[in-house]
Amino acid sequence: MEILVMAGQLILGLSILVGLHELGHLLAAKAFGMRVEQYFIGFPPKIWSIKRGETEYGVGAIPLGGFVKISGMIDESLDTAHTHTEPQPYEFRAKPAWQRLIVMLGGIIVNVIVGILIFVILTYKNGNTYLAAKDAKYGIVAYDLAKGIGLQTGDKIVKVNGKPITDFNEIRSSDVFLGNNSSYTVERNGKLEDIYIPNNFVDKLADKKSAGQFVEAIEPFKVGELVPGQPATKAGLKKGDFITSANGKPIRFYHEFTEVVKPLKGKPIALGINRNGQALTLNMTTTEEGTIGFYPDLLLPLTKEEYTFGQALSIGTKKAFQVVFDNIKGFGKIFRGEVSASKALSGPIGIAQNLFGGIWVWDRFWTVTGLLSMALAFMNALPIPALDGGHATILGYEIISGRKPSDRFLEAAQRVGMVILLGLMAFAIFNDVFKAVF
């Protein structure tokens, strides 16, 4: 079921973004009097289509992209039949270079607008709920990756890159992991100490075995929602119970509980419980994954900020463009050899697993869709032949130089671009499968 939910979210999100992206091309082309022959969401084979005027609108069976076919344009279809005839007034090639440039940038512009709108609306609707750094009063849980750079459980991180923090999540920001020469300032035993983060540290974070295992706030907790049919429910654990011990070891914080339970895969465990002031002992056997089946209700207070629409407009726009800046920083890390491309790049399987997840939560769906919209705008803007950015680069040359490249050159560039894109897609999908299996 989780696989279907992940796939459904990915297909819906990409269909929305691709449909709007291609709509940007279509509207710009029609505005300049160009004939649009086809508008498709998804790639062939064709599932359904309908013709309205000069344009066939349809849906393809492969939901990982889409296309608009504009008369007189050498595109991914590599249709060059028109190159042997005189340009017609309604053809792409007959229009001024500046109009063709706007048509090619239409999809990117729409993706940017959609990304900004999504982040602005979510920011206005939800505000910002976060754990304030001052309220993480017990310090951090340092997992193996954190210990590897010198952090210790109980440290209180007070500064990131020399600046005091207000939001605990700032310690996991892209400025830290995608920047250079980043550092934490921690309070340890009443003294301040600087911990430096290696420039290739994000490569370790991207490793499947280390996913999510860096630092967390030390949190007191009580039992939250229980999973039906799991050991906790069968043994009589109830929502609101406080777990005070596990196999005789005192428990106060959630990480202490997981440290005891995780190694006990399929083994008995005795939990000391405080239920409305009454001490109880519950016996059960953990699952093969080292769990007992409940969600913790974490007890550190959260701070909630509400925003006016004007504030949300500014903050949401900043969040949207941060996706682009992070992509640029990420590619810089790859090119410098600080991050492995096989760990950093994901295809559709990786996106579905790591971003959408197996539970359909609408706020998360729209957040990921907004992120993907900005990422698609960035990727399409790259000056690679066959991408919008490649077309725009050639058109920019034409505008500056006053010389139009030959159809033969455009066809060759398109073929090269298609080889590059198909190679990247094959690498991303193979990489997803390899990471999922191994």
GROMACS .gro file of C-alpha atoms in nm:
model
  438
    1MET     CA    1   0.000   0.000   0.000
    2GLU     CA    2   0.283   0.240   0.085
    3ILE     CA    3   0.433   0.183  -0.261
    4LEU     CA    4   0.101   0.277  -0.424
    5VAL     CA    5   0.077   0.592  -0.211
    6MET     CA    6   0.433   0.695  -0.301
    7ALA     CA    7   0.373   0.626  -0.671
    8GLY     CA    8   0.040   0.810  -0.665
    9GLN     CA    9   0.193   1.120  -0.510
   10LEU     CA   10   0.484   1.120  -0.754
   11ILE     CA   11   0.259   1.079  -1.060
   12LEU     CA   12   0.014   1.347  -0.943
   13GLY     CA   13   0.290   1.592  -0.849
   14LEU     CA   14   0.482   1.547  -1.174
   15SER     CA   15   0.165   1.558  -1.383
   16ILE     CA   16   0.068   1.893  -1.229
   17LEU     CA   17   0.416   2.041  -1.274
   18VAL     CA   18   0.477   1.905  -1.624
   19GLY     CA   19   0.128   2.005  -1.736
   20LEU     CA   20   0.181   2.361  -1.615
   21HIS     CA   21   0.535   2.374  -1.756
   22GLU     CA   22   0.419   2.273  -2.101
   23LEU     CA   23   0.120   2.507  -2.070
   24GLY     CA   24   0.371   2.791  -2.030
   25HIS     CA   25   0.524   2.702  -2.367
   26LEU     CA   26   0.181   2.660  -2.528
   27LEU     CA   27   0.039   2.994  -2.411
   28ALA     CA   28   0.351   3.186  -2.512
   29ALA     CA   29   0.356   3.019  -2.856
   30LYS     CA   30  -0.011   3.090  -2.921
   31ALA     CA   31   0.032   3.450  -2.801
   32PHE     CA   32   0.286   3.505  -3.079
   33GLY     CA   33   0.073   3.335  -3.343
   34MET     CA   34   0.264   3.006  -3.358
   35ARG     CA   35   0.081   2.684  -3.440
   36VAL     CA   36   0.088   2.430  -3.157
   37GLU     CA   37   0.027   2.084  -3.300
   38GLN     CA   38   0.030   1.877  -2.978
   39TYR     CA   39   0.012   1.928  -2.601
   40PHE     CA   40   0.071   1.606  -2.404
   41ILE     CA   41   0.115   1.519  -2.039
   42GLY     CA   42   0.317   1.196  -2.029
   43PHE     CA   43   0.509   1.029  -2.309
   44PRO     CA   44   0.375   0.786  -2.576
   45PRO     CA   45   0.207   0.548  -2.620
   46LYS     CA   46  -0.103   0.766  -2.623
   47ILE     CA   47  -0.383   0.685  -2.376
   48TRP     CA   48  -0.631   0.956  -2.468
   49SER     CA   49  -0.647   1.271  -2.678
   50ILE     CA   50  -0.887   1.528  -2.813
   51LYS     CA   51  -0.838   1.788  -3.085
   52ARG     CA   52  -0.944   2.146  -3.035
   53GLY     CA   53  -0.872   2.377  -3.326
   54GLU     CA   54  -0.519   2.316  -3.452
   55THR     CA   55  -0.398   2.149  -3.130
   56GLU     CA   56  -0.427   1.788  -3.013
   57TYR     CA   57  -0.445   1.767  -2.632
   58GLY     CA   58  -0.365   1.428  -2.479
   59VAL     CA   59  -0.226   1.203  -2.208
   60GLY     CA   60   0.061   0.957  -2.257
   61ALA     CA   61   0.112   0.625  -2.081
   62ILE     CA   62   0.454   0.712  -1.933
   63PRO     CA   63   0.385   0.975  -1.662
   64LEU     CA   64   0.740   1.107  -1.624
   65GLY     CA   65   0.727   1.411  -1.849
   66GLY     CA   66   0.537   1.576  -2.130
   67PHE     CA   67   0.581   1.785  -2.442
   68VAL     CA   68   0.443   2.057  -2.666
   69LYS     CA   69   0.500   2.023  -3.041
   70ILE     CA   70   0.524   2.362  -3.211
   71SER     CA   71   0.525   2.381  -3.590
   72GLY     CA   72   0.863   2.464  -3.739
   73MET     CA   73   1.066   2.381  -3.430
   74ILE     CA   74   1.339   2.116  -3.402
   75ASP     CA   75   1.256   1.956  -3.066
   76GLU     CA   76   1.285   1.620  -2.891
   77SER     CA   77   1.074   1.457  -3.164
   78LEU     CA   78   1.364   1.529  -3.406
   79ASP     CA   79   1.107   1.599  -3.677
   80THR     CA   80   1.303   1.781  -3.951
   81ALA     CA   81   1.059   1.748  -4.241
   82HIS     CA   82   0.983   2.121  -4.230
   83THR     CA   83   1.350   2.215  -4.286
   84HIS     CA   84   1.317   2.137  -4.656
   85THR     CA   85   1.038   2.391  -4.713
   86GLU     CA   86   1.005   2.768  -4.689
   87PRO     CA   87   0.914   2.895  -4.341
   88GLN     CA   88   0.543   2.961  -4.293
   89PRO     CA   89   0.423   3.265  -4.094
   90TYR     CA   90   0.277   3.044  -3.819
   91GLU     CA   91   0.598   2.844  -3.765
   92PHE     CA   92   0.837   2.880  -3.472
   93ARG     CA   93   1.135   2.932  -3.705
   94ALA     CA   94   0.961   3.224  -3.883
   95LYS     CA   95   0.927   3.434  -3.567
   96PRO     CA   96   1.180   3.687  -3.432
   97ALA     CA   97   1.444   3.544  -3.198
   98TRP     CA   98   1.314   3.736  -2.896
   99GLN     CA   99   0.968   3.579  -2.937
  100ARG     CA  100   1.119   3.232  -2.970
  101LEU     CA  101   1.326   3.299  -2.656
  102ILE     CA  102   1.014   3.390  -2.456
  103VAL     CA  103   0.842   3.072  -2.579
  104MET     CA  104   1.139   2.861  -2.466
  105LEU     CA  105   1.148   3.031  -2.124
  106GLY     CA  106   0.770   3.005  -2.079
  107GLY     CA  107   0.782   2.668  -1.901
  108ILE     CA  108   1.061   2.774  -1.666
  109ILE     CA  109   0.879   3.096  -1.576
  110VAL     CA  110   0.557   2.906  -1.499
  111ASN     CA  111   0.745   2.655  -1.278
  112VAL     CA  112   0.902   2.942  -1.083
  113ILE     CA  113   0.565   3.113  -1.037
  114VAL     CA  114   0.401   2.786  -0.927
  115GLY     CA  115   0.683   2.711  -0.683
  116ILE     CA  116   0.660   3.057  -0.528
  117LEU     CA  117   0.279   3.038  -0.502
  118ILE     CA  118   0.292   2.700  -0.327
  119PHE     CA  119   0.548   2.815  -0.070
  120VAL     CA  120   0.368   3.147  -0.011
  121ILE     CA  121   0.030   2.977   0.042
  122LEU     CA  122   0.175   2.710   0.274
  123THR     CA  123   0.363   2.975   0.473
  124TYR     CA  124   0.048   3.188   0.510
  125LYS     CA  125  -0.171   2.887   0.595
  126ASN     CA  126   0.060   2.708   0.839
  127GLY     CA  127   0.290   2.977   0.971
  128ASN     CA  128   0.604   2.836   1.124
  129THR     CA  129   0.604   2.582   1.407
  130TYR     CA  130   0.949   2.502   1.540
  131LEU     CA  131   1.154   2.399   1.840
  132ALA     CA  132   1.329   2.710   1.969
  133ALA     CA  133   1.698   2.657   2.040
  134LYS     CA  134   1.650   2.791   2.395
  135ASP     CA  135   1.385   2.524   2.460
  136ALA     CA  136   1.619   2.237   2.362
  137LYS     CA  137   1.742   2.264   2.718
  138TYR     CA  138   1.869   1.907   2.750
  139GLY     CA  139   2.103   1.936   2.451
  140ILE     CA  140   2.140   1.699   2.158
  141VAL     CA  141   2.151   1.327   2.092
  142ALA     CA  142   2.469   1.268   1.891
  143TYR     CA  143   2.452   0.965   1.662
  144ASP     CA  144   2.758   0.804   1.501
  145LEU     CA  145   2.798   1.066   1.225
  146ALA     CA  146   2.781   1.346   1.480
  147LYS     CA  147   3.027   1.171   1.709
  148GLY     CA  148   3.259   1.134   1.410
  149ILE     CA  149   3.303   1.513   1.387
  150GLY     CA  150   3.338   1.560   1.762
  151LEU     CA  151   2.983   1.620   1.887
  152GLN     CA  152   2.867   1.448   2.206
  153THR     CA  153   2.526   1.362   2.347
  154GLY     CA  154   2.435   1.639   2.589
  155ASP     CA  155   2.607   1.916   2.393
  156LYS     CA  156   2.404   2.233   2.348
  157ILE     CA  157   2.458   2.389   2.005
  158VAL     CA  158   2.443   2.766   2.056
  159LYS     CA  159   2.590   2.897   1.730
  160VAL     CA  160   2.608   2.790   1.366
  161ASN     CA  161   2.891   2.940   1.161
  162GLY     CA  162   2.956   3.182   1.444
  163LYS     CA  163   2.597   3.315   1.457
  164PRO     CA  164   2.354   3.249   1.748
  165ILE     CA  165   2.057   3.031   1.650
  166THR     CA  166   1.691   3.071   1.741
  167ASP     CA  167   1.545   2.767   1.561
  168PHE     CA  168   1.689   2.426   1.651
  169ASN     CA  169   1.652   2.317   1.287
  170GLU     CA  170   1.916   2.571   1.186
  171ILE     CA  171   2.176   2.312   1.285
  172ARG     CA  172   2.058   2.099   0.989
  173SER     CA  173   2.023   2.380   0.736
  174SER     CA  174   2.163   2.373   0.383
  175ASP     CA  175   2.399   2.657   0.480
  176VAL     CA  176   2.570   2.410   0.712
  177PHE     CA  177   2.585   2.100   0.493
  178LEU     CA  178   2.621   2.263   0.150
  179GLY     CA  179   2.845   2.547   0.260
  180ASN     CA  180   3.222   2.542   0.308
  181ASN     CA  181   3.416   2.551   0.636
  182SER     CA  182   3.098   2.531   0.844
  183SER     CA  183   3.113   2.499   1.221
  184TYR     CA  184   2.907   2.457   1.537
  185THR     CA  185   2.976   2.629   1.866
  186VAL     CA  186   2.865   2.401   2.150
  187GLU     CA  187   2.829   2.447   2.521
  188ARG     CA  188   2.986   2.148   2.695
  189ASN     CA  189   3.040   2.125   3.070
  190GLY     CA  190   2.997   2.501   3.102
  191LYS     CA  191   3.253   2.581   2.830
  192LEU     CA  192   3.221   2.682   2.465
  193GLU     CA  193   3.390   2.472   2.199
  194ASP     CA  194   3.398   2.496   1.819
  195ILE     CA  195   3.324   2.182   1.615
  196TYR     CA  196   3.421   2.202   1.247
  197ILE     CA  197   3.226   2.020   0.976
  198PRO     CA  198   3.422   1.865   0.686
  199ASN     CA  199   3.330   2.003   0.342
  200ASN     CA  200   3.247   1.649   0.222
  201PHE     CA  201   3.026   1.575   0.524
  202VAL     CA  202   2.705   1.589   0.318
  203ASP     CA  203   2.834   1.286   0.125
  204LYS     CA  204   2.818   1.084   0.447
  205LEU     CA  205   2.473   1.222   0.528
  206ALA     CA  206   2.350   1.111   0.186
  207ASP     CA  207   2.452   0.752   0.252
  208LYS     CA  208   2.149   0.526   0.285
  209LYS     CA  209   2.283   0.364   0.602
  210SER     CA  210   2.313   0.702   0.774
  211ALA     CA  211   1.981   0.853   0.664
  212GLY     CA  212   1.829   1.054   0.950
  213GLN     CA  213   2.105   0.955   1.191
  214PHE     CA  214   2.287   1.277   1.276
  215VAL     CA  215   2.154   1.478   1.570
  216GLU     CA  216   1.821   1.525   1.743
  217ALA     CA  217   1.709   1.722   2.044
  218ILE     CA  218   1.702   1.525   2.369
  219GLU     CA  219   1.327   1.502   2.435
  220PRO     CA  220   1.116   1.384   2.729
  221PHE     CA  221   0.811   1.197   2.601
  222LYS     CA  222   0.495   1.005   2.670
  223VAL     CA  223   0.317   0.743   2.463
  224GLY     CA  224   0.127   0.890   2.168
  225GLU     CA  225  -0.073   0.704   1.904
  226LEU     CA  226  -0.051   0.324   1.912
  227VAL     CA  227  -0.028   0.103   1.605
  228PRO     CA  228  -0.306  -0.161   1.606
  229GLY     CA  229  -0.191  -0.522   1.626
  230GLN     CA  230   0.161  -0.436   1.743
  231PRO     CA  231   0.325  -0.561   2.068
  232ALA     CA  232   0.253  -0.239   2.262
  233THR     CA  233  -0.121  -0.257   2.193
  234LYS     CA  234  -0.139  -0.628   2.271
  235ALA     CA  235   0.042  -0.579   2.602
  236GLY     CA  236  -0.196  -0.301   2.714
  237LEU     CA  237   0.015   0.011   2.666
  238LYS     CA  238  -0.210   0.319   2.645
  239LYS     CA  239  -0.186   0.666   2.500
  240GLY     CA  240  -0.063   0.906   2.768
  241ASP     CA  241   0.145   0.645   2.955
  242PHE     CA  242   0.493   0.745   3.066
  243ILE     CA  243   0.764   0.481   3.015
  244THR     CA  244   0.992   0.498   3.319
  245SER     CA  245   1.216   0.195   3.259
  246ALA     CA  246   1.303  -0.072   3.003
  247ASN     CA  247   1.445  -0.405   3.124
  248GLY     CA  248   1.533  -0.234   3.449
  249LYS     CA  249   1.715   0.062   3.291
  250PRO     CA  250   1.568   0.401   3.392
  251ILE     CA  251   1.409   0.588   3.100
  252ARG     CA  252   1.342   0.960   3.086
  253PHE     CA  253   1.411   1.059   2.727
  254TYR     CA  254   1.299   0.907   2.399
  255HIS     CA  255   1.651   0.833   2.271
  256GLU     CA  256   1.718   0.633   2.589
  257PHE     CA  257   1.414   0.418   2.512
  258THR     CA  258   1.516   0.354   2.148
  259GLU     CA  259   1.873   0.270   2.253
  260VAL     CA  260   1.739  -0.010   2.473
  261VAL     CA  261   1.467  -0.141   2.239
  262LYS     CA  262   1.634  -0.133   1.897
  263PRO     CA  263   1.894  -0.404   1.968
  264LEU     CA  264   1.622  -0.633   2.111
  265LYS     CA  265   1.491  -0.751   1.777
  266GLY     CA  266   1.229  -1.019   1.839
  267LYS     CA  267   1.322  -1.043   2.209
  268PRO     CA  268   1.124  -0.993   2.533
  269ILE     CA  269   1.121  -0.655   2.707
  270ALA     CA  270   0.970  -0.541   3.036
  271LEU     CA  271   0.852  -0.181   3.049
  272GLY     CA  272   0.799   0.017   3.368
  273ILE     CA  273   0.496   0.243   3.320
  274ASN     CA  274   0.356   0.543   3.505
  275ARG     CA  275  -0.017   0.565   3.432
  276ASN     CA  276  -0.189   0.849   3.615
  277GLY     CA  277   0.051   0.810   3.906
  278GLN     CA  278   0.016   0.431   3.921
  279ALA     CA  279   0.328   0.216   3.860
  280LEU     CA  280   0.278  -0.079   3.625
  281THR     CA  281   0.495  -0.336   3.447
  282LEU     CA  282   0.409  -0.449   3.095
  283ASN     CA  283   0.581  -0.745   2.928
  284MET     CA  284   0.600  -0.786   2.551
  285THR     CA  285   0.822  -0.907   2.268
  286THR     CA  286   0.967  -0.656   2.023
  287THR     CA  287   0.919  -0.689   1.647
  288GLU     CA  288   1.196  -0.812   1.418
  289GLU     CA  289   1.272  -0.444   1.342
  290GLY     CA  290   1.329  -0.363   1.709
  291THR     CA  291   1.006  -0.169   1.770
  292ILE     CA  292   0.694  -0.217   1.982
  293GLY     CA  293   0.446  -0.007   1.784
  294PHE     CA  294   0.373   0.345   1.910
  295TYR     CA  295   0.446   0.704   1.815
  296PRO     CA  296   0.601   0.924   2.084
  297ASP     CA  297   0.435   1.242   2.202
  298LEU     CA  298   0.743   1.463   2.244
  299LEU     CA  299   0.713   1.710   2.529
  300LEU     CA  300   0.950   1.999   2.457
  301PRO     CA  301   0.737   2.310   2.388
  302LEU     CA  302   0.708   2.427   2.028
  303THR     CA  303   0.698   2.790   1.914
  304LYS     CA  304   0.429   2.892   1.662
  305GLU     CA  305   0.461   3.201   1.442
  306GLU     CA  306   0.171   3.338   1.236
  307TYR     CA  307   0.235   3.554   0.929
  308THR     CA  308   0.041   3.824   0.749
  309PHE     CA  309   0.003   3.769   0.375
  310GLY     CA  310   0.273   4.028   0.310
  311GLN     CA  311   0.515   3.847   0.540
  312ALA     CA  312   0.422   3.511   0.385
  313LEU     CA  313   0.487   3.655   0.038
  314SER     CA  314   0.839   3.753   0.136
  315ILE     CA  315   0.921   3.439   0.338
  316GLY     CA  316   0.760   3.199   0.087
  317THR     CA  317   0.947   3.356  -0.205
  318LYS     CA  318   1.273   3.326  -0.014
  319LYS     CA  319   1.201   2.958   0.062
  320ALA     CA  320   1.126   2.891  -0.304
  321PHE     CA  321   1.449   3.044  -0.434
  322GLN     CA  322   1.646   2.872  -0.157
  323VAL     CA  323   1.573   2.548  -0.344
  324VAL     CA  324   1.753   2.689  -0.650
  325PHE     CA  325   2.047   2.815  -0.443
  326ASP     CA  326   2.076   2.475  -0.272
  327ASN     CA  327   2.080   2.301  -0.610
  328ILE     CA  328   2.361   2.528  -0.726
  329LYS     CA  329   2.558   2.458  -0.408
  330GLY     CA  330   2.492   2.086  -0.443
  331PHE     CA  331   2.621   2.075  -0.801
  332GLY     CA  332   2.925   2.269  -0.686
  333LYS     CA  333   2.994   1.999  -0.426
  334ILE     CA  334   2.962   1.729  -0.692
  335PHE     CA  335   3.195   1.906  -0.937
  336ARG     CA  336   3.455   1.960  -0.662
  337GLY     CA  337   3.442   1.590  -0.574
  338GLU     CA  338   3.310   1.656  -0.222
  339VAL     CA  339   2.988   1.464  -0.288
  340SER     CA  340   2.939   1.144  -0.483
  341ALA     CA  341   2.694   1.186  -0.774
  342SER     CA  342   2.554   0.838  -0.704
  343LYS     CA  343   2.448   0.951  -0.355
  344ALA     CA  344   2.337   1.302  -0.441
  345LEU     CA  345   2.129   1.239  -0.753
  346SER     CA  346   1.788   1.073  -0.741
  347GLY     CA  347   1.544   0.962  -1.007
  348PRO     CA  348   1.168   0.905  -0.975
  349ILE     CA  349   1.203   0.610  -0.735
  350GLY     CA  350   1.428   0.803  -0.498
  351ILE     CA  351   1.201   1.108  -0.508
  352ALA     CA  352   0.894   0.897  -0.426
  353GLN     CA  353   1.067   0.717  -0.138
  354ASN     CA  354   1.267   0.996   0.021
  355LEU     CA  355   1.046   1.299  -0.034
  356PHE     CA  356   0.680   1.196  -0.068
  357GLY     CA  357   0.686   0.898   0.171
  358GLY     CA  358   0.432   0.619   0.217
  359ILE     CA  359   0.161   0.824   0.393
  360TRP     CA  360  -0.043   1.081   0.202
  361VAL     CA  361  -0.016   1.411   0.393
  362TRP     CA  362  -0.141   1.703   0.185
  363ASP     CA  363   0.087   1.967   0.339
  364ARG     CA  364   0.389   1.747   0.272
  365PHE     CA  365   0.265   1.668  -0.081
  366TRP     CA  366   0.238   2.038  -0.167
  367THR     CA  367   0.570   2.119   0.000
  368VAL     CA  368   0.747   1.854  -0.208
  369THR     CA  369   0.559   1.964  -0.522
  370GLY     CA  370   0.674   2.323  -0.463
  371LEU     CA  371   1.030   2.203  -0.412
  372LEU     CA  372   1.015   1.997  -0.733
  373SER     CA  373   0.868   2.291  -0.926
  374MET     CA  374   1.169   2.508  -0.839
  375ALA     CA  375   1.410   2.218  -0.900
  376LEU     CA  376   1.254   2.152  -1.244
  377ALA     CA  377   1.287   2.522  -1.329
  378PHE     CA  378   1.656   2.509  -1.233
  379MET     CA  379   1.727   2.186  -1.421
  380ASN     CA  380   1.544   2.305  -1.734
  381ALA     CA  381   1.745   2.628  -1.727
  382LEU     CA  382   2.076   2.440  -1.759
  383PRO     CA  383   2.242   2.512  -2.097
  384ILE     CA  384   2.214   2.153  -2.217
  385PRO     CA  385   2.086   2.096  -2.574
  386ALA     CA  386   1.731   1.955  -2.573
  387LEU     CA  387   1.651   2.138  -2.248
  388ASP     CA  388   1.485   2.479  -2.247
  389GLY     CA  389   1.810   2.630  -2.125
  390GLY     CA  390   1.996   2.484  -2.424
  391HIS     CA  391   1.746   2.636  -2.666
  392ALA     CA  392   1.763   2.966  -2.478
  393THR     CA  393   2.144   2.969  -2.497
  394ILE     CA  394   2.138   2.922  -2.875
  395LEU     CA  395   1.871   3.191  -2.911
  396GLY     CA  396   2.074   3.423  -2.691
  397TYR     CA  397   2.369   3.374  -2.926
  398GLU     CA  398   2.144   3.450  -3.222
  399ILE     CA  399   2.014   3.772  -3.062
  400ILE     CA  400   2.363   3.894  -2.971
  401SER     CA  401   2.542   3.793  -3.292
  402GLY     CA  402   2.257   3.851  -3.536
  403ARG     CA  403   2.333   3.514  -3.698
  404LYS     CA  404   2.087   3.225  -3.687
  405PRO     CA  405   2.244   2.877  -3.649
  406SER     CA  406   2.171   2.637  -3.932
  407ASP     CA  407   1.898   2.374  -3.907
  408ARG     CA  408   2.170   2.112  -3.939
  409PHE     CA  409   2.347   2.249  -3.631
  410LEU     CA  410   2.021   2.266  -3.435
  411GLU     CA  411   1.938   1.904  -3.526
  412ALA     CA  412   2.285   1.785  -3.420
  413ALA     CA  413   2.263   1.979  -3.093
  414GLN     CA  414   1.922   1.828  -3.022
  415ARG     CA  415   2.054   1.475  -3.084
  416VAL     CA  416   2.351   1.533  -2.853
  417GLY     CA  417   2.121   1.674  -2.587
  418MET     CA  418   1.886   1.377  -2.610
  419VAL     CA  419   2.177   1.137  -2.563
  420ILE     CA  420   2.291   1.332  -2.255
  421LEU     CA  421   1.940   1.343  -2.106
  422LEU     CA  422   1.866   0.976  -2.171
  423GLY     CA  423   2.201   0.886  -2.018
  424LEU     CA  424   2.130   1.095  -1.708
  425MET     CA  425   1.782   0.945  -1.676
  426ALA     CA  426   1.917   0.591  -1.710
  427PHE     CA  427   2.184   0.665  -1.450
  428ALA     CA  428   1.931   0.813  -1.206
  429ILE     CA  429   1.687   0.521  -1.238
  430PHE     CA  430   1.963   0.259  -1.213
  431ASN     CA  431   2.105   0.445  -0.914
  432ASP     CA  432   1.762   0.446  -0.744
  433VAL     CA  433   1.722   0.072  -0.797
  434PHE     CA  434   2.075   0.000  -0.675
  435LYS     CA  435   2.025   0.206  -0.356
  436ALA     CA  436   1.685   0.049  -0.292
  437VAL     CA  437   1.822  -0.304  -0.325
  438PHE     CA  438   2.163  -0.262  -0.164
   0.00000   0.00000   0.00000
